């Protein structure tokens, strides 16, 4: 007999299908996180050694093409990584967002309220703290959105380093929170970091977006059966859309999100006819995630994280900049207070309790880990200040210090609970009836 009150517990265990999907994503993101870390460390080393001249020359080299009516297709390598390669990351974010809204936890208001509210709390609180520290400077205050983001790849890498036994409900919470966090960052970039808006280019983008939507829905089977079709048909449409967004003044990576929303998520008759294991969204995600995590995001990090610190004196100067201080406080303190505080308020207002397997120290550990803000934070830092502004370099140093601090503190907190997590993992893997689904996901009494 099923138990109704169980649904009222926060962080109760979800379905096995959802848990398996989240676990698969987390495994891929953990690999990407380690690659991202390696690219970041390499960039910092090159920028602060005798190789700095070579690094800066490559980063600042201008490449591109000349197309009538398009004046932004000639950029340096750094900008191509930020405006071009990072679009693949945002495309996958769009796919994941739509999947969460259509078939994931975000489709259910009851399940979605916790990670959604926590994501907003975790974005607003760091921004408020940053603003409080920097409101006296008309220039520095522009970076208010920098500490609002959470880097899921780095966060998952930290969790993988601590242990692989994190309960399914907490993994789902972290990923869903990070997805909503990305959505908030996308809206912030679109609304607050748009310069010299050119409406006609945005209007013109409706044409390739419409064709893209039509092709992925009316001819979905083709893209399931023929891998080349996406590269030959969808990629050119995506590039045209991207170029039009770039010229419109809206950050070009937003084009990736829009196109991600255009892809079907559910298993359709065309997907079934093609013998596919999932909807087109899932298929494209499997094909492109290795490209994003293994190449696109690490290259962006490599060309963005290469900050010339200037030795100990330079580091001291950077961390005394209110911009860096605001970012560090926002990531380490703001994220923790925002995520934990919002979750606690939900338990008070809704009159619910945490699941019996979860304690508040687990929520605090995840909240601290949520202070690892890198990929999107680096992007926002570059958008917040003018080229060559010292605040940009100081902001990046602040992001790295704040993220490392959050990673260490989060790892310490979660490692304390690792023995408890191992017991939960054993329970979540036990399959006595050997039906391929752990018993805990089919036996309602285990959720009491």
Short mmCIF file of C-alpha atoms in Angstrom, two decimals:
data_model
loop_
_atom_site.label_atom_id
_atom_site.label_comp_id
_atom_site.label_asym_id
_atom_site.label_seq_id
_atom_site.Cartn_x
_atom_site.Cartn_y
_atom_site.Cartn_z
CA UNK A 1 0.00 0.00 0.00
CA UNK A 2 1.47 3.35 -1.07
CA UNK A 3 2.03 6.09 1.44
CA UNK A 4 0.62 9.52 0.64
CA UNK A 5 2.57 11.59 3.15
CA UNK A 6 5.80 10.46 1.50
CA UNK A 7 5.18 12.86 -1.37
CA UNK A 8 5.28 15.72 1.08
CA UNK A 9 8.84 14.98 2.21
CA UNK A 10 11.54 17.13 0.67
CA UNK A 11 14.31 15.22 -1.15
CA UNK A 12 12.37 11.99 -1.20
CA UNK A 13 13.53 9.46 -3.77
CA UNK A 14 12.19 9.92 -7.30
CA UNK A 15 11.53 7.34 -10.01
CA UNK A 16 14.24 4.94 -11.12
CA UNK A 17 14.11 6.21 -14.71
CA UNK A 18 14.73 9.79 -13.57
CA UNK A 19 17.47 8.68 -11.17
CA UNK A 20 19.23 6.69 -13.89
CA UNK A 21 19.06 9.65 -16.29
CA UNK A 22 20.47 12.04 -13.69
CA UNK A 23 23.25 9.59 -12.78
CA UNK A 24 24.25 9.28 -16.44
CA UNK A 25 24.48 13.07 -16.81
CA UNK A 26 26.44 13.39 -13.58
CA UNK A 27 29.00 10.82 -14.74
CA UNK A 28 29.57 12.72 -17.97
CA UNK A 29 29.76 16.08 -16.21
CA UNK A 30 32.31 14.76 -13.71
CA UNK A 31 34.68 13.87 -16.56
CA UNK A 32 34.10 17.29 -18.08
CA UNK A 33 34.84 18.90 -14.74
CA UNK A 34 38.27 17.32 -14.51
CA UNK A 35 39.09 18.34 -18.10
CA UNK A 36 37.89 21.85 -17.30
CA UNK A 37 40.11 21.95 -14.22
CA UNK A 38 43.14 20.84 -16.24
CA UNK A 39 42.49 23.52 -18.89
CA UNK A 40 42.15 26.20 -16.20
CA UNK A 41 45.35 25.22 -14.41
CA UNK A 42 47.26 25.11 -17.70
CA UNK A 43 45.99 28.58 -18.65
CA UNK A 44 47.06 30.07 -15.31
CA UNK A 45 50.49 28.45 -15.57
CA UNK A 46 51.08 29.67 -19.13
CA UNK A 47 49.90 33.20 -18.31
CA UNK A 48 52.34 33.46 -15.40
CA UNK A 49 55.49 31.95 -16.88
CA UNK A 50 57.81 32.70 -19.77
CA UNK A 51 55.22 31.16 -22.07
CA UNK A 52 52.87 34.11 -21.40
CA UNK A 53 53.81 35.90 -24.63
CA UNK A 54 52.98 32.83 -26.72
CA UNK A 55 49.72 32.31 -24.82
CA UNK A 56 48.62 35.94 -25.24
CA UNK A 57 49.59 35.96 -28.93
CA UNK A 58 47.42 32.92 -29.65
CA UNK A 59 44.55 34.23 -27.51
CA UNK A 60 44.53 37.66 -29.17
CA UNK A 61 45.02 36.51 -32.77
CA UNK A 62 42.18 37.73 -34.99
CA UNK A 63 40.54 35.21 -37.29
CA UNK A 64 37.28 35.14 -39.19
CA UNK A 65 35.59 35.83 -42.47
CA UNK A 66 34.12 38.86 -44.19
CA UNK A 67 30.42 38.66 -45.05
CA UNK A 68 28.43 41.68 -46.33
CA UNK A 69 26.04 42.87 -43.63
CA UNK A 70 27.88 41.02 -40.86
CA UNK A 71 30.53 43.08 -39.09
CA UNK A 72 31.25 40.81 -36.12
CA UNK A 73 32.57 37.69 -37.85
CA UNK A 74 36.18 38.81 -37.42
CA UNK A 75 37.14 38.19 -33.78
CA UNK A 76 40.16 37.12 -31.77
CA UNK A 77 40.50 33.49 -30.67
CA UNK A 78 39.35 34.33 -27.15
CA UNK A 79 36.08 35.82 -28.39
CA UNK A 80 35.49 32.93 -30.77
CA UNK A 81 35.74 30.61 -27.76
CA UNK A 82 33.37 32.76 -25.67
CA UNK A 83 30.84 33.69 -28.35
CA UNK A 84 31.19 30.66 -30.59
CA UNK A 85 32.28 27.44 -28.86
CA UNK A 86 30.34 28.23 -25.70
CA UNK A 87 27.16 28.25 -27.80
CA UNK A 88 27.39 24.43 -27.89
CA UNK A 89 27.31 24.42 -24.09
CA UNK A 90 24.26 26.69 -24.10
CA UNK A 91 22.58 24.52 -26.74
CA UNK A 92 22.91 21.54 -24.40
CA UNK A 93 21.60 23.73 -21.58
CA UNK A 94 18.54 24.47 -23.72
CA UNK A 95 18.04 20.76 -24.37
CA UNK A 96 18.32 19.97 -20.66
CA UNK A 97 16.01 22.81 -19.65
CA UNK A 98 13.29 21.69 -22.05
CA UNK A 99 13.71 18.08 -20.95
CA UNK A 100 13.30 19.08 -17.31
CA UNK A 101 10.17 21.12 -18.09
CA UNK A 102 8.60 18.44 -20.30
CA UNK A 103 9.53 15.08 -18.72
CA UNK A 104 11.75 15.92 -15.75
CA UNK A 105 11.12 17.14 -12.22
CA UNK A 106 10.32 20.70 -13.34
CA UNK A 107 7.08 19.51 -14.98
CA UNK A 108 5.66 18.91 -11.49
CA UNK A 109 5.15 22.12 -9.46
CA UNK A 110 5.34 20.13 -6.23
CA UNK A 111 8.75 18.68 -7.07
CA UNK A 112 10.06 21.74 -8.88
CA UNK A 113 9.40 24.30 -6.16
CA UNK A 114 12.41 23.31 -4.03
CA UNK A 115 15.24 23.41 -6.62
CA UNK A 116 13.65 26.36 -8.45
CA UNK A 117 13.28 28.42 -5.29
CA UNK A 118 16.75 27.37 -4.11
CA UNK A 119 18.24 28.38 -7.46
CA UNK A 120 16.64 31.82 -7.25
CA UNK A 121 17.76 32.21 -3.64
CA UNK A 122 21.24 31.07 -4.64
CA UNK A 123 21.36 33.64 -7.45
CA UNK A 124 19.77 36.63 -5.73
CA UNK A 125 21.66 36.47 -2.41
CA UNK A 126 25.17 36.55 -3.97
CA UNK A 127 24.08 39.42 -6.22
CA UNK A 128 22.80 41.37 -3.20
CA UNK A 129 26.03 40.80 -1.25
CA UNK A 130 28.12 41.85 -4.25
CA UNK A 131 26.01 44.97 -4.71
CA UNK A 132 26.30 45.84 -1.02
CA UNK A 133 30.10 45.69 -1.28
CA UNK A 134 30.42 47.51 -4.62
CA UNK A 135 27.45 49.91 -4.77
CA UNK A 136 29.75 52.90 -4.27
CA UNK A 137 31.51 52.36 -7.61
CA UNK A 138 29.64 53.01 -10.84
CA UNK A 139 32.03 50.69 -12.67
CA UNK A 140 32.44 47.85 -10.18
CA UNK A 141 28.70 47.52 -9.58
CA UNK A 142 28.26 46.24 -13.15
CA UNK A 143 29.59 42.87 -12.02
CA UNK A 144 26.64 42.14 -9.72
CA UNK A 145 25.63 39.03 -11.71
CA UNK A 146 29.08 37.38 -11.69
CA UNK A 147 28.64 35.31 -8.47
CA UNK A 148 25.08 34.27 -9.38
CA UNK A 149 26.06 31.21 -11.45
CA UNK A 150 26.87 27.61 -10.47
CA UNK A 151 29.21 25.51 -12.63
CA UNK A 152 27.67 22.05 -12.67
CA UNK A 153 30.73 20.38 -14.27
CA UNK A 154 33.11 21.61 -11.55
CA UNK A 155 30.56 20.91 -8.81
CA UNK A 156 30.06 17.33 -10.00
CA UNK A 157 33.82 16.85 -10.27
CA UNK A 158 34.10 17.81 -6.60
CA UNK A 159 31.34 15.37 -5.68
CA UNK A 160 33.11 12.64 -7.66
CA UNK A 161 36.31 13.39 -5.79
CA UNK A 162 34.59 13.17 -2.42
CA UNK A 163 32.81 9.93 -3.25
CA UNK A 164 30.33 8.32 -5.59
CA UNK A 165 27.68 7.58 -2.99
CA UNK A 166 25.69 10.84 -2.95
CA UNK A 167 21.97 9.91 -2.61
CA UNK A 168 19.87 10.01 -5.76
CA UNK A 169 17.62 12.76 -4.40
CA UNK A 170 20.59 15.05 -3.71
CA UNK A 171 22.09 14.41 -7.16
CA UNK A 172 18.76 15.28 -8.75
CA UNK A 173 18.47 18.40 -6.60
CA UNK A 174 21.95 19.62 -7.55
CA UNK A 175 21.49 19.06 -11.27
CA UNK A 176 18.00 20.60 -11.35
CA UNK A 177 19.22 23.57 -9.31
CA UNK A 178 22.15 24.05 -11.71
CA UNK A 179 19.83 23.85 -14.75
CA UNK A 180 17.50 26.52 -13.31
CA UNK A 181 20.59 28.51 -12.30
CA UNK A 182 21.70 28.41 -15.96
CA UNK A 183 18.25 29.62 -17.03
CA UNK A 184 18.53 32.58 -14.63
CA UNK A 185 21.99 33.37 -16.01
CA UNK A 186 20.68 33.16 -19.58
CA UNK A 187 17.90 35.65 -18.80
CA UNK A 188 20.37 37.97 -17.05
CA UNK A 189 22.74 37.89 -20.04
CA UNK A 190 19.89 38.51 -22.49
CA UNK A 191 18.35 41.39 -20.51
CA UNK A 192 21.34 43.15 -18.96
CA UNK A 193 24.27 42.43 -21.26
CA UNK A 194 22.83 43.38 -24.62
CA UNK A 195 24.62 46.23 -26.39
CA UNK A 196 23.69 48.23 -29.50
CA UNK A 197 20.53 46.22 -30.15
CA UNK A 198 19.71 45.71 -33.85
CA UNK A 199 16.13 44.47 -34.05
CA UNK A 200 16.16 43.57 -37.75
CA UNK A 201 18.80 40.89 -37.27
CA UNK A 202 16.78 39.34 -34.46
CA UNK A 203 13.63 39.42 -36.59
CA UNK A 204 15.53 37.82 -39.46
CA UNK A 205 16.62 34.98 -37.15
CA UNK A 206 12.99 33.84 -36.97
CA UNK A 207 13.39 32.33 -40.45
CA UNK A 208 16.25 29.87 -39.73
CA UNK A 209 14.80 29.14 -36.27
CA UNK A 210 11.43 28.31 -37.86
CA UNK A 211 13.06 26.04 -40.44
CA UNK A 212 15.10 24.39 -37.69
CA UNK A 213 11.94 23.74 -35.65
CA UNK A 214 10.10 22.38 -38.71
CA UNK A 215 12.94 20.07 -39.68
CA UNK A 216 13.40 18.60 -36.19
CA UNK A 217 9.67 17.95 -35.84
CA UNK A 218 8.53 16.98 -39.34
CA UNK A 219 11.67 15.08 -40.33
CA UNK A 220 12.79 13.85 -36.92
CA UNK A 221 13.31 10.28 -38.10
CA UNK A 222 16.03 11.42 -40.54
CA UNK A 223 18.15 12.82 -37.69
CA UNK A 224 17.72 9.64 -35.66
CA UNK A 225 18.80 7.36 -38.48
CA UNK A 226 21.47 9.50 -40.20
CA UNK A 227 24.07 11.18 -38.00
CA UNK A 228 25.32 13.23 -40.94
CA UNK A 229 21.90 14.88 -41.36
CA UNK A 230 22.31 17.02 -38.24
CA UNK A 231 25.70 18.27 -39.44
CA UNK A 232 24.55 18.94 -42.99
CA UNK A 233 21.10 20.42 -42.25
CA UNK A 234 20.82 21.56 -38.64
CA UNK A 235 24.35 22.90 -38.19
CA UNK A 236 24.12 25.43 -41.09
CA UNK A 237 20.75 26.63 -39.78
CA UNK A 238 22.30 26.96 -36.32
CA UNK A 239 25.28 28.91 -37.66
CA UNK A 240 22.98 31.35 -39.50
CA UNK A 241 20.91 31.84 -36.36
CA UNK A 242 24.06 32.34 -34.29
CA UNK A 243 25.45 34.95 -36.71
CA UNK A 244 22.17 36.88 -36.70
CA UNK A 245 22.08 36.91 -32.89
CA UNK A 246 25.70 38.04 -32.85
CA UNK A 247 24.84 41.02 -35.07
CA UNK A 248 21.64 41.81 -33.16
CA UNK A 249 23.56 42.73 -30.01
CA UNK A 250 22.05 39.91 -27.93
CA UNK A 251 24.81 37.60 -26.76
CA UNK A 252 25.24 34.96 -29.44
CA UNK A 253 25.17 32.04 -26.98
CA UNK A 254 21.45 32.72 -26.42
CA UNK A 255 20.92 31.36 -29.94
CA UNK A 256 22.05 27.97 -28.66
CA UNK A 257 19.41 28.00 -25.95
CA UNK A 258 16.64 28.95 -28.39
CA UNK A 259 17.62 26.16 -30.80
CA UNK A 260 17.80 23.70 -27.90
CA UNK A 261 14.19 24.54 -27.05
CA UNK A 262 13.20 23.73 -30.66
CA UNK A 263 14.17 20.06 -30.43
CA UNK A 264 11.49 17.43 -29.57
CA UNK A 265 11.92 15.77 -26.18
CA UNK A 266 9.30 13.03 -25.98
CA UNK A 267 9.42 9.69 -27.76
CA UNK A 268 7.44 10.30 -30.93
CA UNK A 269 6.19 7.87 -33.58
CA UNK A 270 9.14 8.93 -35.76
CA UNK A 271 11.63 8.19 -32.96
CA UNK A 272 10.04 4.78 -32.37
CA UNK A 273 10.05 4.01 -36.10
CA UNK A 274 13.76 4.78 -36.17
CA UNK A 275 14.33 2.36 -33.28
CA UNK A 276 15.75 5.16 -31.15
CA UNK A 277 16.35 4.81 -27.41
CA UNK A 278 14.90 8.27 -26.72
CA UNK A 279 13.59 11.50 -28.17
CA UNK A 280 15.68 13.62 -30.53
CA UNK A 281 16.71 15.87 -27.65
CA UNK A 282 18.30 12.93 -25.84
CA UNK A 283 19.96 11.68 -29.03
CA UNK A 284 21.54 15.05 -29.83
CA UNK A 285 22.58 15.46 -26.20
CA UNK A 286 24.45 12.13 -26.31
CA UNK A 287 26.17 13.09 -29.54
CA UNK A 288 27.18 16.61 -28.54
CA UNK A 289 27.97 16.42 -24.83
CA UNK A 290 31.43 14.89 -25.40
CA UNK A 291 32.20 17.75 -27.79
CA UNK A 292 31.03 20.32 -25.26
CA UNK A 293 32.66 18.86 -22.15
CA UNK A 294 35.81 17.65 -23.87
CA UNK A 295 36.55 20.57 -26.19
CA UNK A 296 34.26 23.61 -26.27
CA UNK A 297 34.02 24.46 -22.56
CA UNK A 298 37.67 23.58 -21.76
CA UNK A 299 38.87 25.79 -24.65
CA UNK A 300 36.73 28.66 -23.36
CA UNK A 301 38.20 28.15 -19.89
CA UNK A 302 41.71 27.94 -21.33
CA UNK A 303 41.46 31.29 -23.09
CA UNK A 304 39.49 32.99 -20.28
CA UNK A 305 41.32 31.82 -17.16
CA UNK A 306 44.80 32.88 -18.26
CA UNK A 307 45.13 35.80 -15.87
CA UNK A 308 48.56 37.33 -15.26
CA UNK A 309 48.49 37.44 -11.47
CA UNK A 310 51.80 39.25 -11.04
CA UNK A 311 53.15 37.20 -8.18
CA UNK A 312 52.25 37.57 -4.53
CA UNK A 313 52.01 41.35 -4.75
CA UNK A 314 49.65 41.11 -7.70
CA UNK A 315 47.50 38.56 -5.90
CA UNK A 316 47.30 40.78 -2.81
CA UNK A 317 46.27 43.74 -4.94
CA UNK A 318 43.63 41.71 -6.77
CA UNK A 319 41.98 40.28 -3.67
CA UNK A 320 41.73 43.74 -2.10
CA UNK A 321 39.71 44.95 -5.09
CA UNK A 322 36.06 45.19 -3.90
CA UNK A 323 35.10 43.41 -7.14
CA UNK A 324 37.06 40.28 -6.15
CA UNK A 325 35.88 40.56 -2.55
CA UNK A 326 32.25 40.81 -3.66
CA UNK A 327 32.61 37.76 -5.89
CA UNK A 328 34.34 35.64 -3.23
CA UNK A 329 31.79 36.59 -0.57
CA UNK A 330 28.95 36.08 -3.03
CA UNK A 331 30.09 32.60 -4.11
CA UNK A 332 31.12 31.25 -0.71
CA UNK A 333 28.69 32.99 1.65
CA UNK A 334 25.88 34.13 -0.64
CA UNK A 335 25.31 30.78 -2.33
CA UNK A 336 25.33 28.93 1.00
CA UNK A 337 22.86 31.30 2.65
CA UNK A 338 20.67 31.64 -0.44
CA UNK A 339 20.26 27.93 -1.21
CA UNK A 340 20.05 26.68 2.38
CA UNK A 341 17.91 29.57 3.61
CA UNK A 342 15.41 29.27 0.77
CA UNK A 343 15.10 25.51 1.27
CA UNK A 344 14.57 26.01 5.00
CA UNK A 345 11.85 28.61 4.36
CA UNK A 346 10.02 26.15 2.10
CA UNK A 347 9.95 23.56 4.89
CA UNK A 348 8.46 26.17 7.25
CA UNK A 349 5.83 27.60 4.87
CA UNK A 350 4.74 24.25 3.41
CA UNK A 351 4.87 22.38 6.71
CA UNK A 352 7.04 19.57 5.32
CA UNK A 353 10.14 17.74 6.54
CA UNK A 354 13.29 16.44 4.92
CA UNK A 355 13.28 12.81 3.85
CA UNK A 356 14.52 10.51 6.62
CA UNK A 357 17.72 9.75 4.67
CA UNK A 358 18.63 13.45 4.36
CA UNK A 359 19.87 15.88 7.02
CA UNK A 360 20.37 19.64 6.95
CA UNK A 361 24.14 19.20 6.84
CA UNK A 362 23.64 17.55 3.43
CA UNK A 363 21.77 20.59 2.15
CA UNK A 364 24.45 22.91 3.52
CA UNK A 365 27.15 20.81 1.83
CA UNK A 366 25.40 21.02 -1.53
CA UNK A 367 24.75 24.74 -1.04
CA UNK A 368 28.43 25.40 -0.39
CA UNK A 369 29.35 23.30 -3.44
CA UNK A 370 26.89 25.43 -5.42
CA UNK A 371 29.32 28.30 -4.85
CA UNK A 372 31.59 26.84 -7.52
CA UNK A 373 30.85 29.34 -10.25
CA UNK A 374 33.17 29.22 -13.21
CA UNK A 375 32.07 28.89 -16.84
CA UNK A 376 29.11 31.28 -16.83
CA UNK A 377 30.72 33.49 -14.15
CA UNK A 378 33.79 33.95 -16.35
CA UNK A 379 31.54 34.83 -19.28
CA UNK A 380 29.57 37.38 -17.23
CA UNK A 381 32.81 38.86 -15.90
CA UNK A 382 33.96 39.54 -19.45
CA UNK A 383 30.60 41.09 -20.31
CA UNK A 384 30.50 43.24 -17.16
CA UNK A 385 33.56 45.39 -17.76
CA UNK A 386 35.19 47.14 -20.70
CA UNK A 387 38.08 45.45 -22.51
CA UNK A 388 41.33 46.06 -20.68
CA UNK A 389 39.62 47.07 -17.44
CA UNK A 390 41.59 45.89 -14.40
CA UNK A 391 38.32 44.82 -12.81
CA UNK A 392 38.03 42.02 -15.40
CA UNK A 393 41.27 40.37 -14.32
CA UNK A 394 40.48 40.88 -10.63
CA UNK A 395 37.02 39.42 -11.16
CA UNK A 396 38.50 36.27 -12.70
CA UNK A 397 40.91 35.89 -9.80
CA UNK A 398 37.96 36.35 -7.45
CA UNK A 399 35.99 33.67 -9.33
CA UNK A 400 38.87 31.20 -9.07
CA UNK A 401 39.53 31.89 -5.38
CA UNK A 402 35.84 31.79 -4.51
CA UNK A 403 35.26 28.60 -6.49
CA UNK A 404 38.26 26.82 -4.99
CA UNK A 405 37.19 27.88 -1.48
CA UNK A 406 33.65 26.65 -2.09
CA UNK A 407 34.98 23.37 -3.52
CA UNK A 408 37.22 22.70 -0.52
CA UNK A 409 34.57 23.63 2.06
CA UNK A 410 31.85 21.66 0.25
CA UNK A 411 34.10 18.62 -0.06
CA UNK A 412 34.94 18.70 3.65
CA UNK A 413 31.27 18.96 4.68
CA UNK A 414 30.07 16.21 2.35
CA UNK A 415 32.99 13.88 3.12
CA UNK A 416 31.90 13.86 6.77
CA UNK A 417 28.67 12.18 5.63
CA UNK A 418 30.26 9.77 3.17
CA UNK A 419 29.75 6.68 5.37
CA UNK A 420 26.06 7.53 5.63
CA UNK A 421 25.86 8.06 1.86
CA UNK A 422 27.46 4.64 1.30
CA UNK A 423 24.71 2.97 3.30
CA UNK A 424 22.06 4.79 1.24
CA UNK A 425 23.85 3.80 -1.98
CA UNK A 426 23.79 0.14 -0.94
CA UNK A 427 20.05 0.41 -0.30
CA UNK A 428 19.50 2.14 -3.65
CA UNK A 429 21.38 -0.60 -5.53
CA UNK A 430 19.85 -3.67 -3.85
CA UNK A 431 17.80 -5.73 -6.34
CA UNK A 432 16.74 -8.95 -4.58
CA UNK A 433 14.02 -9.80 -7.10
CA UNK A 434 16.50 -9.26 -9.96
CA UNK A 435 14.07 -7.33 -12.14
CA UNK A 436 16.70 -4.79 -13.15
CA UNK A 437 15.25 -2.06 -10.93
CA UNK A 438 16.53 -1.60 -7.36
CA UNK A 439 13.89 -2.65 -4.85
CA UNK A 440 13.90 0.73 -3.11
CA UNK A 441 12.32 2.29 -6.23
CA UNK A 442 9.47 -0.22 -6.35
CA UNK A 443 8.80 -0.83 -2.67
CA UNK A 444 6.85 2.12 -1.27
CA UNK A 445 7.37 0.97 2.28
CA UNK A 446 11.08 1.68 1.95
CA UNK A 447 10.28 5.33 1.66
CA UNK A 448 8.61 5.55 5.01
#
